[in-house]
XYZ file of C-alpha atoms in Angstrom:
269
model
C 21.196 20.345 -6.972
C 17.971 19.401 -8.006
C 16.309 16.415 -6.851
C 14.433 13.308 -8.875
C 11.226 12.542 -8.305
C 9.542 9.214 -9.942
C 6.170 8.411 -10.083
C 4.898 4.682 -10.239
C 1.564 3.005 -11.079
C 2.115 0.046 -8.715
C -0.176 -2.726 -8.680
C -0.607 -2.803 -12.099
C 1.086 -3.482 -15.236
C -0.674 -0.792 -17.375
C 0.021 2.793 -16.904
C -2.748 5.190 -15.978
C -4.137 2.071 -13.342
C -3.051 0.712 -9.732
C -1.898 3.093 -7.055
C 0.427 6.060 -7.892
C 3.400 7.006 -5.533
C 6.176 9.162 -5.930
C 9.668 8.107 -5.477
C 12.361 10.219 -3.849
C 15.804 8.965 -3.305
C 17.944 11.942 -1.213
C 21.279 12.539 -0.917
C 21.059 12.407 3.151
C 18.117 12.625 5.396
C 15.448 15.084 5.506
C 13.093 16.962 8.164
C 10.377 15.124 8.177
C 8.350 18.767 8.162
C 9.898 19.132 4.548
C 8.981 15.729 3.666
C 5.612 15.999 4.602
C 5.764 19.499 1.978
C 7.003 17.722 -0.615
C 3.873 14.732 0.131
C 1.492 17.539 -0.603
C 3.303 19.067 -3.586
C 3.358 15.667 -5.039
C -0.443 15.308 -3.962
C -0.554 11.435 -3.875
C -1.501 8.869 -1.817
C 2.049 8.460 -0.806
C 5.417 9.611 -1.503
C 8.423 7.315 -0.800
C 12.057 8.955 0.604
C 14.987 6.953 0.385
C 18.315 7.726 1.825
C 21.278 4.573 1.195
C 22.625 3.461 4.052
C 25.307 0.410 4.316
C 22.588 -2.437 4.042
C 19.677 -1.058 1.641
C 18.021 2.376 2.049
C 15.919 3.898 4.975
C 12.521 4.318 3.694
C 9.800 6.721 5.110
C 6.250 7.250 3.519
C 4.295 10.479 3.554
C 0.866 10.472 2.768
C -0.211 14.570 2.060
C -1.702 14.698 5.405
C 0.644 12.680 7.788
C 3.731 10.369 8.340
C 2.465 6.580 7.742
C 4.285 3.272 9.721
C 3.121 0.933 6.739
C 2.849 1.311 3.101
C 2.811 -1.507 0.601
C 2.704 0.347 -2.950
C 5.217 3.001 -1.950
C 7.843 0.366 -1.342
C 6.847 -1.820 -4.450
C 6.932 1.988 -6.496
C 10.524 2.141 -4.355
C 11.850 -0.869 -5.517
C 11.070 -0.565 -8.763
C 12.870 2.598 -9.104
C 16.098 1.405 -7.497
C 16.436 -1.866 -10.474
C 15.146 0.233 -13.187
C 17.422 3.072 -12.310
C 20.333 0.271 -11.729
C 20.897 1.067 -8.316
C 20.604 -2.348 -7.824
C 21.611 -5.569 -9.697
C 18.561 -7.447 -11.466
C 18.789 -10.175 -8.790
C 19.724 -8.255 -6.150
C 17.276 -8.235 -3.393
C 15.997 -4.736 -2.169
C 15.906 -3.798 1.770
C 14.398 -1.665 3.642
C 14.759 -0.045 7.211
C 11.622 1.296 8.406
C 9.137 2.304 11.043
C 8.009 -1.437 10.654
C 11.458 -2.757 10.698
C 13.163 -4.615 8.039
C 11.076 -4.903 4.534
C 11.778 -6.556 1.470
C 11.588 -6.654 -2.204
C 12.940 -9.668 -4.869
C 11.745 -9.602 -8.351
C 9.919 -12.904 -9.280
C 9.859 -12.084 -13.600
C 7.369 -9.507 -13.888
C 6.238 -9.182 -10.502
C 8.339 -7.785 -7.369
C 7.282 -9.782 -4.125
C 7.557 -7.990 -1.380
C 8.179 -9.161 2.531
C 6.069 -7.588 4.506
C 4.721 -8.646 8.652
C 0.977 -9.404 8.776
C -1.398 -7.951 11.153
C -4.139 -10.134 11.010
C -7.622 -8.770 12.858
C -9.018 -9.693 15.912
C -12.866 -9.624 16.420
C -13.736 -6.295 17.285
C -16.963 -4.210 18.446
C -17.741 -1.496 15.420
C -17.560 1.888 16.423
C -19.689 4.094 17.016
C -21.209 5.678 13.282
C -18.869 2.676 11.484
C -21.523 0.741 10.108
C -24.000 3.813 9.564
C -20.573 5.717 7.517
C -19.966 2.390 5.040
C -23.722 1.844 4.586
C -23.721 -2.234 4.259
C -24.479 -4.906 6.883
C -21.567 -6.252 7.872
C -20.514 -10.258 8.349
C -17.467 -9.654 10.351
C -16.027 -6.586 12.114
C -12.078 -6.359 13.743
C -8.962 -4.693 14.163
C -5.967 -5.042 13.106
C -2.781 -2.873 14.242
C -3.899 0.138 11.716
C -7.436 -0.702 10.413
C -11.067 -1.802 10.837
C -11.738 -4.796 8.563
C -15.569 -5.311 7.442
C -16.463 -7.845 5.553
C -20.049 -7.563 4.004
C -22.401 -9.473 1.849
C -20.743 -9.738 -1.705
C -18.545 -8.703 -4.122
C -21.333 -6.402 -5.615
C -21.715 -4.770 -2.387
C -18.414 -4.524 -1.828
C -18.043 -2.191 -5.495
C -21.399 -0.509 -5.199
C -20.057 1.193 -2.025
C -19.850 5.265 -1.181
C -19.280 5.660 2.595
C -19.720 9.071 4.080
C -16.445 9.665 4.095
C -16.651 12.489 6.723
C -18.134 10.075 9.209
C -15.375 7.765 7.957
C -12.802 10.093 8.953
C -14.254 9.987 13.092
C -13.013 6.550 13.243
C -10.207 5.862 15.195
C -8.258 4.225 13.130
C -5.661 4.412 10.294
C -8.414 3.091 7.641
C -11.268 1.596 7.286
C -11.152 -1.919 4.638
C -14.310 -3.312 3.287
C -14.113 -6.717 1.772
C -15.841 -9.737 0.812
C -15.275 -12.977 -1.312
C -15.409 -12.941 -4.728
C -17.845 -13.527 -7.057
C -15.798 -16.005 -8.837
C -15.739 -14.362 -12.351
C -12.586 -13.156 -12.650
C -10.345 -15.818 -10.815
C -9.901 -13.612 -7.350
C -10.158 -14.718 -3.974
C -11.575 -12.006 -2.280
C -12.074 -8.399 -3.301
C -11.890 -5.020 -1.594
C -11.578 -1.167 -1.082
C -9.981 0.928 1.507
C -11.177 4.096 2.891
C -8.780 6.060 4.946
C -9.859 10.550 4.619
C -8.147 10.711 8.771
C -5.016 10.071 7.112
C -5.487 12.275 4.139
C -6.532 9.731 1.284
C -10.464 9.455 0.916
C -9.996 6.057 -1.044
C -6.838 4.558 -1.541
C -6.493 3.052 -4.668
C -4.507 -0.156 -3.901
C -3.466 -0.559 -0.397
C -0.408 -2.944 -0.218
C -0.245 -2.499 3.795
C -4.019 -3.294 3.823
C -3.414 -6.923 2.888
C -1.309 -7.405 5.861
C -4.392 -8.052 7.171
C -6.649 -9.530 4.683
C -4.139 -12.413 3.627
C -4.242 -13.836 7.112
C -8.156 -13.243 7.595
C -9.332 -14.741 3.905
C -6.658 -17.803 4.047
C -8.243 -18.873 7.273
C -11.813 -18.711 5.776
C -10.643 -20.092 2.973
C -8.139 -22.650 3.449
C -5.267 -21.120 1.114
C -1.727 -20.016 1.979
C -1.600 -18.937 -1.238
C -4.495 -16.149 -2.964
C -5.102 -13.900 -5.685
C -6.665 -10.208 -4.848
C -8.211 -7.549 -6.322
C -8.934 -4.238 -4.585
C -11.911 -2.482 -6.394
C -11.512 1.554 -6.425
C -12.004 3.148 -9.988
C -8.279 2.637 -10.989
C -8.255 -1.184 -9.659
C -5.024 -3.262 -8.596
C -3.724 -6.700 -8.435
C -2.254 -8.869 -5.790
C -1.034 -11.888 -5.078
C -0.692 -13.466 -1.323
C 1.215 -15.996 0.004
C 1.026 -16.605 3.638
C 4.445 -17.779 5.675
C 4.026 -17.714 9.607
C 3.574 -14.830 10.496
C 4.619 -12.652 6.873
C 2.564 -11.590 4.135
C 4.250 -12.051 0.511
C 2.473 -9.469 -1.559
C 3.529 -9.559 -4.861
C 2.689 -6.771 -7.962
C 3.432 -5.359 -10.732
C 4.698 -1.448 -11.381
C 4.814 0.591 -14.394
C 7.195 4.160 -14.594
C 4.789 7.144 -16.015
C 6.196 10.316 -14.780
C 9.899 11.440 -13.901
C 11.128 14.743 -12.839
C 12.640 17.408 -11.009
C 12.001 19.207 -7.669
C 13.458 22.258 -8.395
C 12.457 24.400 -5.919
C 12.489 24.442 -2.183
C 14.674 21.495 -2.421
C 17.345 22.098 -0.078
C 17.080 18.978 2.749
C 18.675 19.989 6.385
């Protein structure tokens, strides 16, 4: 039986914009080695796999080079499938059982607002060829569980950006984030990018996960529990942050541009 594959433009409410992710809801759980195949076949920053269990649907993410613990545009792409598909009611929250534990999804009019834990970052020493690999003096350098956080000068530093991505891809980490406050022109907080080639995507478009960490970082420099985002790769995303204890509430937008079939090589375990 073939197999249907969405892909979502999430963080965004325009098509052709935000982060793309495919969406993959199986019949019963996969090999994670034919996962992974169908991650590079789909040859996006992540692909989503669902399977329903009793209380929401396991959820794993597959970038095209490895297995991922956290991804926030994958599960906002995932959630938007399951109400627009009407495997779920309209105000029927959406759950999710992964590597990170329990995530979840509500839809707040236009927006989904998703539930995810934040990993705010701890002062850090840069590694070795970090600083030399972004190319910008940084203000701040940490870690959180997955990434290095740098914040640098400006907003126009922040944009201007293009890291040796090679050197990028020695760091020991999941990604590298680059950030700074905004400028103030366009109503955002803070602004940023997110650099990850060790884990298969050279820039990530808009990095849900990332802002695990940047909520809790730019609300205590700024005062806010509650901020507006905008991550700055070519396609561009929105965000909005509210801080509670020790969660992140990221909320977005998605949009539906592509559906189809895997018909080939689609026979799970």
């Amino acid at each position: 039986m073939p197999l249907r594959i969405t892909q979502v433009d999430a963080f965004t409410n325009r098509p052709f914009a935000g982060n793309p992710a495919a969406v993959c809801i199986l019949p019963k759980a996969a090999d994670p080695p034919w996962m992974l195949n169908v991650a590079r076949e789909m040859n996006l920053a992540e692909t989503a796999f669902l399977v329903k269990q009793r209380d929401g649907y396991d959820l794993r993410w597959f970038t095209p080079a490895v297995e991922v613990d956290l991804c926030g545009h994958a599960t906002l792409a995932s959630a938007h499938v399951l109400w627009e598909d009407g495997r779920l009611k309209p105000n029927e929250q959406a759950r999710f059982h992964t590597k990170s534990g329990l995530l979840t999804a509500d839809r707040r009019d236009s927006w989904i607002e998703l539930d995810f834990p934040a990993t705010p970052p701890a002062v850090a020493p840069a590694p070795p060829g970090l600083i030399e690999a972004i190319g910008a003096r940084p203000k701040f350098v940490g870690r959180s569980r997955f990434d290095y956080l740098v914040e640098v000068e400006d907003e126009a530093t922040v944009r201007r950006l293009t890291p040796d991505l090679n050197a990028v891809s020695d760091v020991q980490a999941r990604g590298v984030i680059v950030t700074s406050r905004s400028d103030g022109t366009n109503g955002y907080d803070f602004v940023s990018r997110f650099f990850a080639p060790q884990s298969g995507v050279p820039e990530d478009p808009v990095t849900g996960s990332a802002h695990c960490a940047l909520a809790p970082y730019w609300s205590a420099k700024l005062g806010k529990k509650e901020l507006v985002a905008y991550q700055a790769s070519s396609r561009g995303g929105e965000l909005r942050l509210r801080l509670v204890g020790d969660r992140v509430k990221i909320g977005g937008q998605a949009v539906t541009v592509l559906r189809g079939e895997l018909t080939a090589g689609n026979m799970t375990p």
